[in-house]
C-alpha atoms as a PDB file:
ATOM      1  CA  MET A   1      10.551  23.501 -23.945  1.00  0.00           C
ATOM      2  CA  LEU A   2      12.434  20.395 -25.075  1.00  0.00           C
ATOM      3  CA  LEU A   3      10.612  17.065 -25.098  1.00  0.00           C
ATOM      4  CA  GLY A   4      12.940  15.779 -22.382  1.00  0.00           C
ATOM      5  CA  GLU A   5      11.806  18.545 -20.069  1.00  0.00           C
ATOM      6  CA  TYR A   6       8.174  17.483 -20.531  1.00  0.00           C
ATOM      7  CA  VAL A   7       9.134  13.865 -19.850  1.00  0.00           C
ATOM      8  CA  HIS A   8      10.979  14.694 -16.634  1.00  0.00           C
ATOM      9  CA  LEU A   9       8.319  17.140 -15.440  1.00  0.00           C
ATOM     10  CA  ASN A  10       5.596  14.554 -16.011  1.00  0.00           C
ATOM     11  CA  ARG A  11       7.533  12.137 -13.815  1.00  0.00           C
ATOM     12  CA  LEU A  12       7.422  14.700 -11.014  1.00  0.00           C
ATOM     13  CA  LEU A  13       3.728  15.443 -11.571  1.00  0.00           C
ATOM     14  CA  SER A  14       2.654  11.909 -12.402  1.00  0.00           C
ATOM     15  CA  HIS A  15      -0.563  11.676 -10.389  1.00  0.00           C
ATOM     16  CA  SER A  16      -3.886  12.197 -12.101  1.00  0.00           C
ATOM     17  CA  ASN A  17      -4.538  15.313  -9.998  1.00  0.00           C
ATOM     18  CA  GLY A  18      -1.258  16.885 -11.182  1.00  0.00           C
ATOM     19  CA  LYS A  19      -0.182  17.716  -7.637  1.00  0.00           C
ATOM     20  CA  TYR A  20       3.325  17.549  -6.173  1.00  0.00           C
ATOM     21  CA  LEU A  21       4.622  16.182  -2.878  1.00  0.00           C
ATOM     22  CA  GLY A  22       8.372  16.598  -2.625  1.00  0.00           C
ATOM     23  CA  ILE A  23      10.551  15.422   0.236  1.00  0.00           C
ATOM     24  CA  THR A  24      13.910  17.057   0.910  1.00  0.00           C
ATOM     25  CA  VAL A  25      16.942  15.733   2.792  1.00  0.00           C
ATOM     26  CA  ASP A  26      19.332  18.482   1.671  1.00  0.00           C
ATOM     27  CA  HIS A  27      19.597  20.199   5.050  1.00  0.00           C
ATOM     28  CA  ALA A  28      22.949  19.139   6.503  1.00  0.00           C
ATOM     29  CA  MET A  29      25.181  21.664   4.690  1.00  0.00           C
ATOM     30  CA  ALA A  30      22.665  24.432   5.272  1.00  0.00           C
ATOM     31  CA  ARG A  31      21.579  23.795   8.852  1.00  0.00           C
ATOM     32  CA  GLY A  32      23.831  21.088  10.271  1.00  0.00           C
ATOM     33  CA  VAL A  33      23.139  17.401  10.771  1.00  0.00           C
ATOM     34  CA  LEU A  34      19.695  17.817  12.283  1.00  0.00           C
ATOM     35  CA  PRO A  35      17.992  15.142  14.396  1.00  0.00           C
ATOM     36  CA  GLY A  36      16.561  12.565  12.022  1.00  0.00           C
ATOM     37  CA  LEU A  37      19.292  13.024   9.421  1.00  0.00           C
ATOM     38  CA  GLU A  38      21.986  11.034  11.189  1.00  0.00           C
ATOM     39  CA  HIS A  39      21.190   7.711   9.509  1.00  0.00           C
ATOM     40  CA  ILE A  40      20.594   9.030   6.012  1.00  0.00           C
ATOM     41  CA  ASP A  41      20.677   5.674   4.211  1.00  0.00           C
ATOM     42  CA  SER A  42      17.854   4.129   6.228  1.00  0.00           C
ATOM     43  CA  LEU A  43      15.929   7.420   6.157  1.00  0.00           C
ATOM     44  CA  ILE A  44      15.981   7.458   2.358  1.00  0.00           C
ATOM     45  CA  GLY A  45      14.603   3.924   2.384  1.00  0.00           C
ATOM     46  CA  GLN A  46      11.671   4.981   4.581  1.00  0.00           C
ATOM     47  CA  ILE A  47      10.971   7.975   2.353  1.00  0.00           C
ATOM     48  CA  VAL A  48      11.035   5.903  -0.824  1.00  0.00           C
ATOM     49  CA  GLU A  49       8.594   3.443   0.753  1.00  0.00           C
ATOM     50  CA  GLY A  50       6.152   6.319   1.220  1.00  0.00           C
ATOM     51  CA  ALA A  51       6.249   6.996  -2.556  1.00  0.00           C
ATOM     52  CA  PRO A  52       6.461  10.807  -2.727  1.00  0.00           C
ATOM     53  CA  ASP A  53       6.565  12.536  -6.098  1.00  0.00           C
ATOM     54  CA  ALA A  54      10.266  13.380  -5.747  1.00  0.00           C
ATOM     55  CA  LEU A  55      13.168  13.301  -3.333  1.00  0.00           C
ATOM     56  CA  THR A  56      15.726  16.138  -3.202  1.00  0.00           C
ATOM     57  CA  MET A  57      19.302  15.622  -2.028  1.00  0.00           C
ATOM     58  CA  HIS A  58      22.843  16.769  -2.713  1.00  0.00           C
ATOM     59  CA  LYS A  59      25.060  14.988  -5.224  1.00  0.00           C
ATOM     60  CA  GLY A  60      27.255  13.201  -2.705  1.00  0.00           C
ATOM     61  CA  ILE A  61      24.366  11.700  -0.764  1.00  0.00           C
ATOM     62  CA  ALA A  62      22.833  10.579  -4.047  1.00  0.00           C
ATOM     63  CA  SER A  63      26.088   8.853  -4.979  1.00  0.00           C
ATOM     64  CA  TYR A  64      26.448   7.194  -1.582  1.00  0.00           C
ATOM     65  CA  CYS A  65      22.863   6.227  -0.818  1.00  0.00           C
ATOM     66  CA  TYR A  66      20.455   6.383  -3.761  1.00  0.00           C
ATOM     67  CA  LYS A  67      21.700   3.613  -6.033  1.00  0.00           C
ATOM     68  CA  LYS A  68      19.568   0.874  -4.474  1.00  0.00           C
ATOM     69  CA  TYR A  69      16.443   3.070  -4.873  1.00  0.00           C
ATOM     70  CA  ALA A  70      17.174   4.338  -8.399  1.00  0.00           C
ATOM     71  CA  GLY A  71      14.000   4.583 -10.440  1.00  0.00           C
ATOM     72  CA  SER A  72      11.711   4.150  -7.437  1.00  0.00           C
ATOM     73  CA  VAL A  73      11.151   7.856  -6.814  1.00  0.00           C
ATOM     74  CA  PRO A  74      12.224  10.730  -9.113  1.00  0.00           C
ATOM     75  CA  LEU A  75      15.516  12.283  -8.009  1.00  0.00           C
ATOM     76  CA  VAL A  76      16.017  16.034  -7.710  1.00  0.00           C
ATOM     77  CA  VAL A  77      19.629  17.095  -7.236  1.00  0.00           C
ATOM     78  CA  LYS A  78      20.281  20.251  -5.217  1.00  0.00           C
ATOM     79  CA  CYS A  79      22.727  22.488  -7.052  1.00  0.00           C
ATOM     80  CA  THR A  80      23.100  25.280  -4.480  1.00  0.00           C
ATOM     81  CA  THR A  81      23.052  25.759  -0.733  1.00  0.00           C
ATOM     82  CA  PHE A  82      23.324  28.333   2.022  1.00  0.00           C
ATOM     83  CA  SER A  83      25.174  27.429   5.224  1.00  0.00           C
ATOM     84  CA  PRO A  84      25.673  28.553   8.831  1.00  0.00           C
ATOM     85  CA  VAL A  85      28.472  30.875   7.682  1.00  0.00           C
ATOM     86  CA  HIS A  86      26.548  32.396   4.759  1.00  0.00           C
ATOM     87  CA  PRO A  87      22.893  32.045   5.831  1.00  0.00           C
ATOM     88  CA  ASP A  88      21.541  34.759   3.549  1.00  0.00           C
ATOM     89  CA  MET A  89      22.849  33.530   0.195  1.00  0.00           C
ATOM     90  CA  ASP A  90      23.001  30.290  -1.777  1.00  0.00           C
ATOM     91  CA  VAL A  91      26.178  29.312  -3.586  1.00  0.00           C
ATOM     92  CA  LYS A  92      26.596  26.808  -6.416  1.00  0.00           C
ATOM     93  CA  VAL A  93      27.787  23.360  -5.308  1.00  0.00           C
ATOM     94  CA  CYS A  94      26.790  21.192  -8.287  1.00  0.00           C
ATOM     95  CA  THR A  95      26.628  21.558 -12.054  1.00  0.00           C
ATOM     96  CA  VAL A  96      23.831  20.479 -14.353  1.00  0.00           C
ATOM     97  CA  LYS A  97      26.250  18.019 -15.955  1.00  0.00           C
ATOM     98  CA  GLU A  98      26.816  16.358 -12.572  1.00  0.00           C
ATOM     99  CA  ALA A  99      23.064  16.201 -11.918  1.00  0.00           C
ATOM    100  CA  LEU A 100      22.528  14.557 -15.296  1.00  0.00           C
ATOM    101  CA  SER A 101      25.250  11.999 -14.580  1.00  0.00           C
ATOM    102  CA  LEU A 102      23.336  11.001 -11.444  1.00  0.00           C
ATOM    103  CA  GLY A 103      20.119  10.456 -13.411  1.00  0.00           C
ATOM    104  CA  ALA A 104      18.310  13.460 -11.967  1.00  0.00           C
ATOM    105  CA  ASP A 105      14.801  14.245 -13.163  1.00  0.00           C
ATOM    106  CA  ALA A 106      15.252  17.895 -12.164  1.00  0.00           C
ATOM    107  CA  ILE A 107      17.646  20.247 -10.442  1.00  0.00           C
ATOM    108  CA  SER A 108      16.905  22.324  -7.367  1.00  0.00           C
ATOM    109  CA  VAL A 109      18.275  25.842  -6.958  1.00  0.00           C
ATOM    110  CA  GLY A 110      17.943  28.180  -3.993  1.00  0.00           C
ATOM    111  CA  ALA A 111      17.716  31.956  -4.161  1.00  0.00           C
ATOM    112  CA  ILE A 112      17.314  34.367  -1.257  1.00  0.00           C
ATOM    113  CA  VAL A 113      15.917  37.618  -2.622  1.00  0.00           C
ATOM    114  CA  LEU A 114      15.166  41.185  -1.539  1.00  0.00           C
ATOM    115  CA  GLY A 115      18.521  41.446   0.194  1.00  0.00           C
ATOM    116  CA  LYS A 116      22.051  42.605  -0.548  1.00  0.00           C
ATOM    117  CA  HIS A 117      23.006  39.327  -2.208  1.00  0.00           C
ATOM    118  CA  GLN A 118      20.150  39.332  -4.718  1.00  0.00           C
ATOM    119  CA  PRO A 119      22.368  40.178  -7.742  1.00  0.00           C
ATOM    120  CA  SER A 120      24.515  37.076  -7.285  1.00  0.00           C
ATOM    121  CA  GLN A 121      21.484  34.955  -6.436  1.00  0.00           C
ATOM    122  CA  LEU A 122      19.770  35.932  -9.678  1.00  0.00           C
ATOM    123  CA  GLU A 123      22.938  35.329 -11.671  1.00  0.00           C
ATOM    124  CA  THR A 124      23.330  31.817 -10.265  1.00  0.00           C
ATOM    125  CA  LEU A 125      19.653  30.944 -10.735  1.00  0.00           C
ATOM    126  CA  SER A 126      19.650  32.273 -14.292  1.00  0.00           C
ATOM    127  CA  GLU A 127      22.834  30.392 -15.217  1.00  0.00           C
ATOM    128  CA  LEU A 128      21.702  27.053 -13.790  1.00  0.00           C
ATOM    129  CA  SER A 129      18.210  27.448 -15.242  1.00  0.00           C
ATOM    130  CA  CYS A 130      19.647  28.074 -18.699  1.00  0.00           C
ATOM    131  CA  ASP A 131      21.986  25.073 -18.434  1.00  0.00           C
ATOM    132  CA  ALA A 132      19.189  22.782 -17.251  1.00  0.00           C
ATOM    133  CA  HIS A 133      16.656  23.778 -19.883  1.00  0.00           C
ATOM    134  CA  SER A 134      19.249  23.376 -22.640  1.00  0.00           C
ATOM    135  CA  VAL A 135      19.511  19.654 -21.820  1.00  0.00           C
ATOM    136  CA  GLY A 136      15.821  19.060 -21.064  1.00  0.00           C
ATOM    137  CA  LEU A 137      15.837  19.176 -17.259  1.00  0.00           C
ATOM    138  CA  PRO A 138      13.141  20.998 -15.260  1.00  0.00           C
ATOM    139  CA  VAL A 139      14.145  23.503 -12.590  1.00  0.00           C
ATOM    140  CA  LEU A 140      12.714  23.643  -9.087  1.00  0.00           C
ATOM    141  CA  ALA A 141      13.730  26.840  -7.313  1.00  0.00           C
ATOM    142  CA  HIS A 142      13.460  27.604  -3.619  1.00  0.00           C
ATOM    143  CA  ILE A 143      12.955  31.368  -3.736  1.00  0.00           C
ATOM    144  CA  TYR A 144      12.415  33.128  -0.422  1.00  0.00           C
ATOM    145  CA  PRO A 145      12.229  36.859   0.404  1.00  0.00           C
ATOM    146  CA  ARG A 146      14.519  36.243   3.367  1.00  0.00           C
ATOM    147  CA  GLY A 147      16.860  39.048   2.399  1.00  0.00           C
ATOM    148  CA  LEU A 148      14.505  41.414   4.198  1.00  0.00           C
ATOM    149  CA  GLU A 149      15.738  42.318   7.680  1.00  0.00           C
ATOM    150  CA  ASN A 150      12.348  42.045   9.374  1.00  0.00           C
ATOM    151  CA  LYS A 151      11.260  38.404   9.518  1.00  0.00           C
ATOM    152  CA  ALA A 152       7.622  39.502   9.638  1.00  0.00           C
ATOM    153  CA  ASP A 153       8.065  40.741   6.070  1.00  0.00           C
ATOM    154  CA  TRP A 154       9.150  37.339   4.749  1.00  0.00           C
ATOM    155  CA  THR A 155       5.593  36.056   4.463  1.00  0.00           C
ATOM    156  CA  LYS A 156       3.842  39.234   3.378  1.00  0.00           C
ATOM    157  CA  PRO A 157       1.949  38.533   0.136  1.00  0.00           C
ATOM    158  CA  GLN A 158       3.612  41.311  -1.871  1.00  0.00           C
ATOM    159  CA  ASN A 159       7.064  39.944  -1.075  1.00  0.00           C
ATOM    160  CA  VAL A 160       6.156  36.325  -1.751  1.00  0.00           C
ATOM    161  CA  LYS A 161       4.534  37.407  -5.016  1.00  0.00           C
ATOM    162  CA  TYR A 162       7.800  39.028  -6.002  1.00  0.00           C
ATOM    163  CA  ALA A 163       9.692  35.818  -5.236  1.00  0.00           C
ATOM    164  CA  VAL A 164       7.457  33.536  -7.298  1.00  0.00           C
ATOM    165  CA  ARG A 165       7.163  35.924 -10.221  1.00  0.00           C
ATOM    166  CA  LEU A 166      10.933  36.281 -10.258  1.00  0.00           C
ATOM    167  CA  GLY A 167      11.143  32.506 -10.672  1.00  0.00           C
ATOM    168  CA  ALA A 168       8.827  32.573 -13.658  1.00  0.00           C
ATOM    169  CA  GLU A 169      10.740  35.443 -15.221  1.00  0.00           C
ATOM    170  CA  LEU A 170      13.882  33.271 -15.136  1.00  0.00           C
ATOM    171  CA  GLY A 171      12.177  30.164 -16.513  1.00  0.00           C
ATOM    172  CA  VAL A 172      11.690  28.117 -13.340  1.00  0.00           C
ATOM    173  CA  ASN A 173       9.153  25.289 -13.683  1.00  0.00           C
ATOM    174  CA  ILE A 174       8.159  24.959 -10.012  1.00  0.00           C
ATOM    175  CA  VAL A 175       8.815  27.703  -7.462  1.00  0.00           C
ATOM    176  CA  LYS A 176       8.919  26.680  -3.820  1.00  0.00           C
ATOM    177  CA  THR A 177       8.348  29.581  -1.457  1.00  0.00           C
ATOM    178  CA  MET A 178       6.985  30.608   1.931  1.00  0.00           C
ATOM    179  CA  TYR A 179       3.337  30.373   2.919  1.00  0.00           C
ATOM    180  CA  THR A 180       1.562  33.665   3.522  1.00  0.00           C
ATOM    181  CA  GLY A 181      -0.570  32.314   6.351  1.00  0.00           C
ATOM    182  CA  ASP A 182      -4.011  31.837   4.806  1.00  0.00           C
ATOM    183  CA  VAL A 183      -5.659  30.426   1.702  1.00  0.00           C
ATOM    184  CA  ASP A 184      -6.980  33.724   0.326  1.00  0.00           C
ATOM    185  CA  SER A 185      -3.679  35.613   0.423  1.00  0.00           C
ATOM    186  CA  PHE A 186      -1.743  32.659  -0.936  1.00  0.00           C
ATOM    187  CA  ALA A 187      -4.218  32.358  -3.796  1.00  0.00           C
ATOM    188  CA  THR A 188      -3.161  35.864  -4.882  1.00  0.00           C
ATOM    189  CA  VAL A 189       0.453  34.674  -4.853  1.00  0.00           C
ATOM    190  CA  VAL A 190      -0.376  31.723  -7.106  1.00  0.00           C
ATOM    191  CA  GLU A 191      -2.298  34.012  -9.461  1.00  0.00           C
ATOM    192  CA  SER A 192       0.675  36.350  -9.809  1.00  0.00           C
ATOM    193  CA  THR A 193       2.863  33.919 -11.760  1.00  0.00           C
ATOM    194  CA  PRO A 194       2.536  31.473 -14.672  1.00  0.00           C
ATOM    195  CA  ALA A 195       4.978  29.090 -12.953  1.00  0.00           C
ATOM    196  CA  LYS A 196       3.717  26.318 -10.702  1.00  0.00           C
ATOM    197  CA  VAL A 197       3.929  27.271  -7.015  1.00  0.00           C
ATOM    198  CA  ALA A 198       4.682  25.005  -4.064  1.00  0.00           C
ATOM    199  CA  VAL A 199       5.184  25.775  -0.383  1.00  0.00           C
ATOM    200  CA  ALA A 200       8.141  24.992   1.845  1.00  0.00           C
ATOM    201  CA  GLY A 201       6.584  23.210   4.792  1.00  0.00           C
ATOM    202  CA  GLY A 202       9.668  23.444   6.993  1.00  0.00           C
ATOM    203  CA  ASP A 203       9.484  27.229   7.228  1.00  0.00           C
ATOM    204  CA  ALA A 204       5.821  27.320   8.238  1.00  0.00           C
ATOM    205  CA  GLY A 205       6.357  26.763  11.978  1.00  0.00           C
ATOM    206  CA  LEU A 206       4.369  23.524  12.100  1.00  0.00           C
ATOM    207  CA  ASN A 207       4.063  21.646  15.387  1.00  0.00           C
ATOM    208  CA  SER A 208       1.911  18.600  14.633  1.00  0.00           C
ATOM    209  CA  VAL A 209       0.887  16.101  11.986  1.00  0.00           C
ATOM    210  CA  ALA A 210      -2.522  17.749  11.840  1.00  0.00           C
ATOM    211  CA  GLU A 211      -0.897  21.086  10.977  1.00  0.00           C
ATOM    212  CA  CYS A 212       1.200  19.453   8.237  1.00  0.00           C
ATOM    213  CA  LEU A 213      -1.869  17.899   6.680  1.00  0.00           C
ATOM    214  CA  GLN A 214      -3.858  21.122   6.961  1.00  0.00           C
ATOM    215  CA  LEU A 215      -1.098  23.161   5.335  1.00  0.00           C
ATOM    216  CA  ALA A 216      -0.917  20.741   2.418  1.00  0.00           C
ATOM    217  CA  ARG A 217      -4.672  20.971   1.951  1.00  0.00           C
ATOM    218  CA  ASP A 218      -4.673  24.778   2.196  1.00  0.00           C
ATOM    219  CA  VAL A 219      -1.927  25.146  -0.414  1.00  0.00           C
ATOM    220  CA  ILE A 220      -3.878  23.007  -2.871  1.00  0.00           C
ATOM    221  CA  ASP A 221      -7.105  24.892  -2.122  1.00  0.00           C
ATOM    222  CA  ALA A 222      -5.254  28.127  -2.916  1.00  0.00           C
ATOM    223  CA  GLY A 223      -4.292  26.787  -6.343  1.00  0.00           C
ATOM    224  CA  GLY A 224      -0.736  25.718  -5.505  1.00  0.00           C
ATOM    225  CA  VAL A 225       0.764  22.649  -7.137  1.00  0.00           C
ATOM    226  CA  GLY A 226       1.719  21.136  -3.798  1.00  0.00           C
ATOM    227  CA  ILE A 227       4.215  21.170  -0.974  1.00  0.00           C
ATOM    228  CA  THR A 228       7.683  20.056   0.016  1.00  0.00           C
ATOM    229  CA  PHE A 229       8.557  18.743   3.456  1.00  0.00           C
ATOM    230  CA  GLY A 230      11.845  17.947   5.117  1.00  0.00           C
ATOM    231  CA  ARG A 231      12.003  18.265   8.886  1.00  0.00           C
ATOM    232  CA  CYS A 232       8.313  17.432   9.270  1.00  0.00           C
ATOM    233  CA  ILE A 233       9.081  14.081   7.659  1.00  0.00           C
ATOM    234  CA  PHE A 234      12.504  13.024   8.893  1.00  0.00           C
ATOM    235  CA  GLN A 235      11.857  14.132  12.475  1.00  0.00           C
ATOM    236  CA  TYR A 236       8.574  12.222  12.644  1.00  0.00           C
ATOM    237  CA  GLU A 237       8.529   8.766  14.203  1.00  0.00           C
ATOM    238  CA  ASN A 238       7.104   7.132  11.074  1.00  0.00           C
ATOM    239  CA  PRO A 239       8.156   9.026   7.918  1.00  0.00           C
ATOM    240  CA  THR A 240       6.623   6.453   5.578  1.00  0.00           C
ATOM    241  CA  ALA A 241       3.158   6.722   7.114  1.00  0.00           C
ATOM    242  CA  LEU A 242       3.186  10.527   7.114  1.00  0.00           C
ATOM    243  CA  ILE A 243       4.238  10.687   3.456  1.00  0.00           C
ATOM    244  CA  LYS A 244       1.411   8.323   2.506  1.00  0.00           C
ATOM    245  CA  ALA A 245      -1.083  10.466   4.446  1.00  0.00           C
ATOM    246  CA  LEU A 246       0.140  13.665   2.794  1.00  0.00           C
ATOM    247  CA  GLY A 247      -0.165  12.023  -0.598  1.00  0.00           C
ATOM    248  CA  LYS A 248      -3.916  11.760  -0.043  1.00  0.00           C
ATOM    249  CA  CYS A 249      -4.413  15.487   0.597  1.00  0.00           C
END
């Protein structure tokens, strides 16, 4: 690992407890302009005020909206996305060179595995991971076993284990994946990989602030490095306050 990669990774994991709270606003290309995302500039300001460990967005939104907040919160640039017309595969939409030019502290790459598009997903993840590590950037990968036809299988421990171990095999620093539903089973997921493991809060079916806070606590109790939230934050009436509360978990 290059020294630069350590430097950037330490910016993302800067708290004394070594835990990670990431906020994502990269949803519009994937899911449409969801409620809460309409006024992206002011939303980013509220998120930055909450002081999360990192904020993930696409390159264009970073160019348009992040300049006034540069250096306040580490920037993660999303390099792939799925969309309403290709919901079961991520495609590359940004290069590592572009992410570097924006001052990114890491890149984010999505991969939907255990489905028919897995070969191309692995190729893209491997290519971007190699490019990032060669210039000292950490890689955060969103790896989900959503290629499986039965949604009930997406959160089964054996499938989530496969997803996070796959990330480690390809050199990912932090793997974001789906929660298996309880602390004990998720602990086995964390134990199955040398990479750091985080949970995607938006796919956990949360309905309240209390559930968000409990999920964050459960992930940490299971040995995970932390959690990333998107919709739970930007669709809440006070994003800043919720981020600050999650930071105390």
